[in-house]
PDB file of C-alpha atoms in Angstrom:
ATOM      1  CA  UNK C   1      23.381  15.829 -13.697  1.00  0.00           C
ATOM      2  CA  UNK C   2      24.117  12.100 -13.521  1.00  0.00           C
ATOM      3  CA  UNK C   3      21.116  11.710 -11.230  1.00  0.00           C
ATOM      4  CA  UNK C   4      18.850  13.703 -13.537  1.00  0.00           C
ATOM      5  CA  UNK C   5      19.539  11.889 -16.788  1.00  0.00           C
ATOM      6  CA  UNK C   6      18.752   8.268 -17.530  1.00  0.00           C
ATOM      7  CA  UNK C   7      18.519   5.911 -20.503  1.00  0.00           C
ATOM      8  CA  UNK C   8      19.333   7.430 -23.875  1.00  0.00           C
ATOM      9  CA  UNK C   9      19.682  10.923 -22.365  1.00  0.00           C
ATOM     10  CA  UNK C  10      22.377   9.692 -19.961  1.00  0.00           C
ATOM     11  CA  UNK C  11      24.277   8.031 -22.798  1.00  0.00           C
ATOM     12  CA  UNK C  12      24.119  11.161 -24.940  1.00  0.00           C
ATOM     13  CA  UNK C  13      24.496  14.034 -22.467  1.00  0.00           C
ATOM     14  CA  UNK C  14      26.707  12.430 -19.805  1.00  0.00           C
ATOM     15  CA  UNK C  15      28.718   9.809 -21.702  1.00  0.00           C
ATOM     16  CA  UNK C  16      28.825  11.754 -24.977  1.00  0.00           C
ATOM     17  CA  UNK C  17      27.632   8.808 -27.060  1.00  0.00           C
ATOM     18  CA  UNK C  18      25.326   9.386 -30.019  1.00  0.00           C
ATOM     19  CA  UNK C  19      23.142   6.319 -29.689  1.00  0.00           C
ATOM     20  CA  UNK C  20      19.768   5.366 -31.075  1.00  0.00           C
ATOM     21  CA  UNK C  21      16.822   5.898 -28.721  1.00  0.00           C
ATOM     22  CA  UNK C  22      15.625   2.438 -27.749  1.00  0.00           C
ATOM     23  CA  UNK C  23      14.122   0.556 -24.830  1.00  0.00           C
ATOM     24  CA  UNK C  24      11.974   2.108 -22.113  1.00  0.00           C
ATOM     25  CA  UNK C  25      11.219   5.827 -22.283  1.00  0.00           C
ATOM     26  CA  UNK C  26      11.113   6.063 -18.478  1.00  0.00           C
ATOM     27  CA  UNK C  27      13.531   3.371 -17.254  1.00  0.00           C
ATOM     28  CA  UNK C  28      13.632   4.625 -13.661  1.00  0.00           C
ATOM     29  CA  UNK C  29       9.869   4.437 -13.395  1.00  0.00           C
ATOM     30  CA  UNK C  30       9.677   1.083 -15.190  1.00  0.00           C
ATOM     31  CA  UNK C  31      12.241  -0.397 -12.765  1.00  0.00           C
ATOM     32  CA  UNK C  32      10.863   1.049  -9.511  1.00  0.00           C
ATOM     33  CA  UNK C  33       7.381   2.543  -9.946  1.00  0.00           C
ATOM     34  CA  UNK C  34       6.808   2.432  -6.186  1.00  0.00           C
ATOM     35  CA  UNK C  35       9.377   5.210  -5.750  1.00  0.00           C
ATOM     36  CA  UNK C  36       7.042   7.670  -7.483  1.00  0.00           C
ATOM     37  CA  UNK C  37       3.624   6.728  -6.098  1.00  0.00           C
ATOM     38  CA  UNK C  38       2.273   8.930  -3.292  1.00  0.00           C
ATOM     39  CA  UNK C  39      -1.080   9.106  -1.517  1.00  0.00           C
ATOM     40  CA  UNK C  40      -0.871  12.811  -0.721  1.00  0.00           C
ATOM     41  CA  UNK C  41       0.487  15.894  -2.428  1.00  0.00           C
ATOM     42  CA  UNK C  42       4.103  16.456  -1.365  1.00  0.00           C
ATOM     43  CA  UNK C  43       4.097  19.915   0.265  1.00  0.00           C
ATOM     44  CA  UNK C  44       0.801  20.772  -1.439  1.00  0.00           C
ATOM     45  CA  UNK C  45       0.035  22.038  -4.931  1.00  0.00           C
ATOM     46  CA  UNK C  46       0.379  25.647  -5.910  1.00  0.00           C
ATOM     47  CA  UNK C  47      -1.284  25.272  -9.302  1.00  0.00           C
ATOM     48  CA  UNK C  48      -3.655  22.753 -10.923  1.00  0.00           C
ATOM     49  CA  UNK C  49      -3.936  21.948 -14.630  1.00  0.00           C
ATOM     50  CA  UNK C  50      -5.883  19.424 -16.709  1.00  0.00           C
ATOM     51  CA  UNK C  51      -4.464  18.051 -19.947  1.00  0.00           C
ATOM     52  CA  UNK C  52      -6.876  16.729 -22.583  1.00  0.00           C
ATOM     53  CA  UNK C  53      -6.124  14.290 -25.397  1.00  0.00           C
ATOM     54  CA  UNK C  54      -9.095  13.588 -27.663  1.00  0.00           C
ATOM     55  CA  UNK C  55      -9.714  10.010 -28.769  1.00  0.00           C
ATOM     56  CA  UNK C  56     -10.901   8.456 -31.990  1.00  0.00           C
ATOM     57  CA  UNK C  57     -10.368   5.301 -34.000  1.00  0.00           C
ATOM     58  CA  UNK C  58      -7.755   3.199 -32.218  1.00  0.00           C
ATOM     59  CA  UNK C  59      -6.958   5.842 -29.597  1.00  0.00           C
ATOM     60  CA  UNK C  60      -8.402   6.828 -26.235  1.00  0.00           C
ATOM     61  CA  UNK C  61      -9.867   9.979 -24.783  1.00  0.00           C
ATOM     62  CA  UNK C  62      -7.731  10.942 -21.791  1.00  0.00           C
ATOM     63  CA  UNK C  63      -7.947  13.706 -19.191  1.00  0.00           C
ATOM     64  CA  UNK C  64      -5.125  14.019 -16.670  1.00  0.00           C
ATOM     65  CA  UNK C  65      -5.198  16.412 -13.722  1.00  0.00           C
ATOM     66  CA  UNK C  66      -1.738  17.520 -12.633  1.00  0.00           C
ATOM     67  CA  UNK C  67      -0.633  19.500  -9.611  1.00  0.00           C
ATOM     68  CA  UNK C  68       2.369  21.783 -10.009  1.00  0.00           C
ATOM     69  CA  UNK C  69       3.964  21.749  -6.577  1.00  0.00           C
ATOM     70  CA  UNK C  70       4.160  24.962  -4.612  1.00  0.00           C
ATOM     71  CA  UNK C  71       7.073  27.086  -5.807  1.00  0.00           C
ATOM     72  CA  UNK C  72       7.232  25.061  -9.067  1.00  0.00           C
ATOM     73  CA  UNK C  73       9.297  22.421  -7.253  1.00  0.00           C
ATOM     74  CA  UNK C  74       7.871  19.461  -9.127  1.00  0.00           C
ATOM     75  CA  UNK C  75       4.827  17.690 -10.582  1.00  0.00           C
ATOM     76  CA  UNK C  76       2.212  15.327  -9.158  1.00  0.00           C
ATOM     77  CA  UNK C  77      -0.335  13.451 -11.289  1.00  0.00           C
ATOM     78  CA  UNK C  78      -3.538  13.654  -9.244  1.00  0.00           C
ATOM     79  CA  UNK C  79      -6.462  12.216 -11.184  1.00  0.00           C
ATOM     80  CA  UNK C  80      -7.296  10.714 -14.565  1.00  0.00           C
ATOM     81  CA  UNK C  81     -10.076   9.826 -16.968  1.00  0.00           C
ATOM     82  CA  UNK C  82      -9.542   7.258 -19.719  1.00  0.00           C
ATOM     83  CA  UNK C  83     -11.984   5.940 -22.327  1.00  0.00           C
ATOM     84  CA  UNK C  84     -10.820   3.674 -25.135  1.00  0.00           C
ATOM     85  CA  UNK C  85     -12.400   3.713 -28.587  1.00  0.00           C
ATOM     86  CA  UNK C  86     -14.852   6.009 -30.317  1.00  0.00           C
ATOM     87  CA  UNK C  87     -16.552   8.549 -28.052  1.00  0.00           C
ATOM     88  CA  UNK C  88     -19.080  11.036 -29.404  1.00  0.00           C
ATOM     89  CA  UNK C  89     -18.453  14.765 -28.877  1.00  0.00           C
ATOM     90  CA  UNK C  90     -21.406  14.905 -26.475  1.00  0.00           C
ATOM     91  CA  UNK C  91     -20.047  11.998 -24.439  1.00  0.00           C
ATOM     92  CA  UNK C  92     -16.636  13.651 -24.316  1.00  0.00           C
ATOM     93  CA  UNK C  93     -18.137  16.967 -23.214  1.00  0.00           C
ATOM     94  CA  UNK C  94     -20.228  15.348 -20.457  1.00  0.00           C
ATOM     95  CA  UNK C  95     -17.275  13.326 -19.194  1.00  0.00           C
ATOM     96  CA  UNK C  96     -15.058  16.409 -19.223  1.00  0.00           C
ATOM     97  CA  UNK C  97     -17.542  18.555 -17.298  1.00  0.00           C
ATOM     98  CA  UNK C  98     -17.907  15.877 -14.616  1.00  0.00           C
ATOM     99  CA  UNK C  99     -14.145  15.358 -14.390  1.00  0.00           C
ATOM    100  CA  UNK C 100     -13.263  19.064 -14.316  1.00  0.00           C
ATOM    101  CA  UNK C 101     -15.946  19.845 -11.738  1.00  0.00           C
ATOM    102  CA  UNK C 102     -14.592  17.152  -9.423  1.00  0.00           C
ATOM    103  CA  UNK C 103     -11.036  18.441  -9.811  1.00  0.00           C
ATOM    104  CA  UNK C 104     -12.121  22.018  -9.205  1.00  0.00           C
ATOM    105  CA  UNK C 105     -14.099  21.094  -6.092  1.00  0.00           C
ATOM    106  CA  UNK C 106     -11.182  19.131  -4.639  1.00  0.00           C
ATOM    107  CA  UNK C 107      -8.222  21.235  -5.728  1.00  0.00           C
ATOM    108  CA  UNK C 108      -9.505  24.735  -6.526  1.00  0.00           C
ATOM    109  CA  UNK C 109      -8.890  26.993  -9.532  1.00  0.00           C
ATOM    110  CA  UNK C 110      -7.422  25.259 -12.534  1.00  0.00           C
ATOM    111  CA  UNK C 111      -6.606  25.728 -16.194  1.00  0.00           C
ATOM    112  CA  UNK C 112      -7.205  23.277 -19.038  1.00  0.00           C
ATOM    113  CA  UNK C 113      -4.841  22.523 -21.918  1.00  0.00           C
ATOM    114  CA  UNK C 114      -6.383  20.643 -24.856  1.00  0.00           C
ATOM    115  CA  UNK C 115      -4.821  18.981 -27.896  1.00  0.00           C
ATOM    116  CA  UNK C 116      -4.512  21.995 -30.201  1.00  0.00           C
ATOM    117  CA  UNK C 117      -5.306  19.968 -33.326  1.00  0.00           C
ATOM    118  CA  UNK C 118      -8.964  19.534 -32.290  1.00  0.00           C
ATOM    119  CA  UNK C 119     -10.364  23.077 -32.413  1.00  0.00           C
ATOM    120  CA  UNK C 120     -13.975  21.995 -32.978  1.00  0.00           C
ATOM    121  CA  UNK C 121     -13.891  19.724 -29.935  1.00  0.00           C
ATOM    122  CA  UNK C 122     -12.233  22.452 -27.851  1.00  0.00           C
ATOM    123  CA  UNK C 123     -15.033  24.845 -28.798  1.00  0.00           C
ATOM    124  CA  UNK C 124     -17.511  22.193 -27.661  1.00  0.00           C
ATOM    125  CA  UNK C 125     -15.746  21.874 -24.309  1.00  0.00           C
ATOM    126  CA  UNK C 126     -15.882  25.634 -23.782  1.00  0.00           C
ATOM    127  CA  UNK C 127     -19.588  25.729 -24.586  1.00  0.00           C
ATOM    128  CA  UNK C 128     -20.319  22.739 -22.341  1.00  0.00           C
ATOM    129  CA  UNK C 129     -18.424  24.330 -19.455  1.00  0.00           C
ATOM    130  CA  UNK C 130     -20.432  27.548 -19.761  1.00  0.00           C
ATOM    131  CA  UNK C 131     -23.746  25.679 -20.003  1.00  0.00           C
ATOM    132  CA  UNK C 132     -22.901  23.945 -16.766  1.00  0.00           C
ATOM    133  CA  UNK C 133     -21.708  27.140 -15.054  1.00  0.00           C
ATOM    134  CA  UNK C 134     -18.234  25.718 -14.827  1.00  0.00           C
ATOM    135  CA  UNK C 135     -15.838  28.612 -15.309  1.00  0.00           C
ATOM    136  CA  UNK C 136     -12.555  27.300 -16.666  1.00  0.00           C
ATOM    137  CA  UNK C 137      -9.569  28.731 -18.493  1.00  0.00           C
ATOM    138  CA  UNK C 138      -9.545  26.377 -21.501  1.00  0.00           C
ATOM    139  CA  UNK C 139      -6.536  26.847 -23.790  1.00  0.00           C
ATOM    140  CA  UNK C 140      -4.636  25.108 -26.570  1.00  0.00           C
ATOM    141  CA  UNK C 141      -1.800  22.816 -25.625  1.00  0.00           C
ATOM    142  CA  UNK C 142       1.705  23.883 -26.556  1.00  0.00           C
ATOM    143  CA  UNK C 143       2.266  20.414 -28.014  1.00  0.00           C
ATOM    144  CA  UNK C 144       6.043  20.609 -27.916  1.00  0.00           C
ATOM    145  CA  UNK C 145       8.448  17.951 -29.156  1.00  0.00           C
ATOM    146  CA  UNK C 146       7.761  14.572 -27.569  1.00  0.00           C
ATOM    147  CA  UNK C 147      11.442  13.888 -26.875  1.00  0.00           C
ATOM    148  CA  UNK C 148      11.665  17.173 -24.957  1.00  0.00           C
ATOM    149  CA  UNK C 149       8.640  16.133 -22.895  1.00  0.00           C
ATOM    150  CA  UNK C 150      10.165  12.727 -22.148  1.00  0.00           C
ATOM    151  CA  UNK C 151      13.505  14.287 -21.210  1.00  0.00           C
ATOM    152  CA  UNK C 152      11.819  16.722 -18.842  1.00  0.00           C
ATOM    153  CA  UNK C 153       9.802  13.997 -17.098  1.00  0.00           C
ATOM    154  CA  UNK C 154      12.789  11.694 -16.658  1.00  0.00           C
ATOM    155  CA  UNK C 155      14.850  14.549 -15.234  1.00  0.00           C
ATOM    156  CA  UNK C 156      12.106  15.307 -12.716  1.00  0.00           C
ATOM    157  CA  UNK C 157      12.158  11.649 -11.714  1.00  0.00           C
ATOM    158  CA  UNK C 158      15.911  11.835 -11.242  1.00  0.00           C
ATOM    159  CA  UNK C 159      15.483  14.828  -8.929  1.00  0.00           C
ATOM    160  CA  UNK C 160      12.768  13.163  -6.875  1.00  0.00           C
ATOM    161  CA  UNK C 161      10.309  15.786  -8.105  1.00  0.00           C
ATOM    162  CA  UNK C 162       7.766  13.640  -9.973  1.00  0.00           C
ATOM    163  CA  UNK C 163       4.902  11.786  -8.283  1.00  0.00           C
ATOM    164  CA  UNK C 164       1.771   9.861  -9.261  1.00  0.00           C
ATOM    165  CA  UNK C 165      -1.366   9.164  -7.255  1.00  0.00           C
ATOM    166  CA  UNK C 166      -2.054   5.412  -6.851  1.00  0.00           C
ATOM    167  CA  UNK C 167      -5.522   5.963  -8.340  1.00  0.00           C
ATOM    168  CA  UNK C 168      -4.071   6.964 -11.718  1.00  0.00           C
ATOM    169  CA  UNK C 169      -3.927   3.415 -13.050  1.00  0.00           C
ATOM    170  CA  UNK C 170      -3.653   4.282 -16.737  1.00  0.00           C
ATOM    171  CA  UNK C 171      -0.935   6.897 -16.303  1.00  0.00           C
ATOM    172  CA  UNK C 172       1.076   4.488 -14.141  1.00  0.00           C
ATOM    173  CA  UNK C 173       0.764   1.708 -16.707  1.00  0.00           C
ATOM    174  CA  UNK C 174       1.620   4.103 -19.532  1.00  0.00           C
ATOM    175  CA  UNK C 175       4.798   5.275 -17.809  1.00  0.00           C
ATOM    176  CA  UNK C 176       5.849   1.674 -17.200  1.00  0.00           C
ATOM    177  CA  UNK C 177       5.195   0.450 -20.739  1.00  0.00           C
ATOM    178  CA  UNK C 178       6.231   3.411 -22.942  1.00  0.00           C
ATOM    179  CA  UNK C 179       9.093   2.478 -25.276  1.00  0.00           C
ATOM    180  CA  UNK C 180      10.913   4.018 -28.214  1.00  0.00           C
ATOM    181  CA  UNK C 181      10.067   2.949 -31.753  1.00  0.00           C
ATOM    182  CA  UNK C 182      12.910   0.596 -32.659  1.00  0.00           C
ATOM    183  CA  UNK C 183      11.993   0.707 -36.362  1.00  0.00           C
ATOM    184  CA  UNK C 184      12.163   4.481 -36.675  1.00  0.00           C
ATOM    185  CA  UNK C 185      15.320   6.228 -37.844  1.00  0.00           C
ATOM    186  CA  UNK C 186      14.280   9.247 -35.767  1.00  0.00           C
ATOM    187  CA  UNK C 187      13.847   9.522 -32.003  1.00  0.00           C
ATOM    188  CA  UNK C 188      10.232   8.538 -31.569  1.00  0.00           C
ATOM    189  CA  UNK C 189       7.952   7.156 -28.874  1.00  0.00           C
ATOM    190  CA  UNK C 190       6.216   4.011 -30.136  1.00  0.00           C
ATOM    191  CA  UNK C 191       2.694   4.873 -31.277  1.00  0.00           C
ATOM    192  CA  UNK C 192       1.132   1.786 -32.869  1.00  0.00           C
ATOM    193  CA  UNK C 193      -1.734   1.119 -30.479  1.00  0.00           C
ATOM    194  CA  UNK C 194       0.134  -1.408 -28.340  1.00  0.00           C
ATOM    195  CA  UNK C 195       0.900   1.086 -25.568  1.00  0.00           C
ATOM    196  CA  UNK C 196      -1.096   3.901 -24.009  1.00  0.00           C
ATOM    197  CA  UNK C 197       0.405   7.160 -25.223  1.00  0.00           C
ATOM    198  CA  UNK C 198      -2.898   9.028 -24.873  1.00  0.00           C
ATOM    199  CA  UNK C 199      -2.585   9.337 -21.086  1.00  0.00           C
ATOM    200  CA  UNK C 200       1.021  10.452 -21.513  1.00  0.00           C
ATOM    201  CA  UNK C 201       0.057  13.122 -24.049  1.00  0.00           C
ATOM    202  CA  UNK C 202      -2.677  14.434 -21.735  1.00  0.00           C
ATOM    203  CA  UNK C 203      -0.278  14.460 -18.778  1.00  0.00           C
ATOM    204  CA  UNK C 204       2.332  16.352 -20.768  1.00  0.00           C
ATOM    205  CA  UNK C 205      -0.164  18.902 -22.102  1.00  0.00           C
ATOM    206  CA  UNK C 206      -1.086  19.670 -18.483  1.00  0.00           C
ATOM    207  CA  UNK C 207       2.415  20.697 -17.380  1.00  0.00           C
ATOM    208  CA  UNK C 208       4.357  21.684 -20.503  1.00  0.00           C
ATOM    209  CA  UNK C 209       3.402  25.376 -20.331  1.00  0.00           C
ATOM    210  CA  UNK C 210       5.163  25.536 -16.946  1.00  0.00           C
ATOM    211  CA  UNK C 211       8.316  23.637 -17.920  1.00  0.00           C
ATOM    212  CA  UNK C 212      10.588  26.692 -17.975  1.00  0.00           C
ATOM    213  CA  UNK C 213       9.494  27.783 -14.498  1.00  0.00           C
ATOM    214  CA  UNK C 214       9.847  24.256 -13.120  1.00  0.00           C
ATOM    215  CA  UNK C 215      13.334  23.888 -14.602  1.00  0.00           C
ATOM    216  CA  UNK C 216      14.396  27.209 -13.113  1.00  0.00           C
ATOM    217  CA  UNK C 217      12.915  26.700  -9.647  1.00  0.00           C
ATOM    218  CA  UNK C 218      13.118  22.949  -9.048  1.00  0.00           C
ATOM    219  CA  UNK C 219      16.897  22.685  -9.378  1.00  0.00           C
ATOM    220  CA  UNK C 220      16.984  21.143 -12.858  1.00  0.00           C
ATOM    221  CA  UNK C 221      19.904  22.267 -14.994  1.00  0.00           C
TER     222      UNK C 221
END
């Protein structure tokens, strides 16, 4: 358990201290990102998922393709798309079709989890996929609590069960720079445009539906 928890989670769940969430969200990654970067899938992927976060004013459109390791033993971030600023629905649909087709060709059958607050855009993605004869299982994201998502990711890192492809520049930078909002009275990841939380949201949407299985089968407690 000491290996799994880090930062504020270590202070709370191991030391028993009720402290304010501050500093880096992923301190292990921020300190030694090279420990989590891999060129190939460790032991291969048993399941592939794409997470989608839709952009707008001040935010980015992000797609992140994640491999759930065989036997639900961990998570590898495989590929990403990132576009800052305003993107039209048509541009988003075209970019998604190209991205998803490439992931499907390289990794096989996959599912897609989209930000559940954007139902009109999700409908557009489904229509665009069908027009392009791209048969995908496109669903709403679970969109669970952000602190739960952060805790899960840091615990995977502590177990040596989280990896990132070197080509995923934006995800790697996001993991290194994500910090807690020091001005908030609640536990909150900083979201003021100074850091890239869009890639993190997309990454988390991709794997959060499998969290319970991963916890059970990867050795997390």
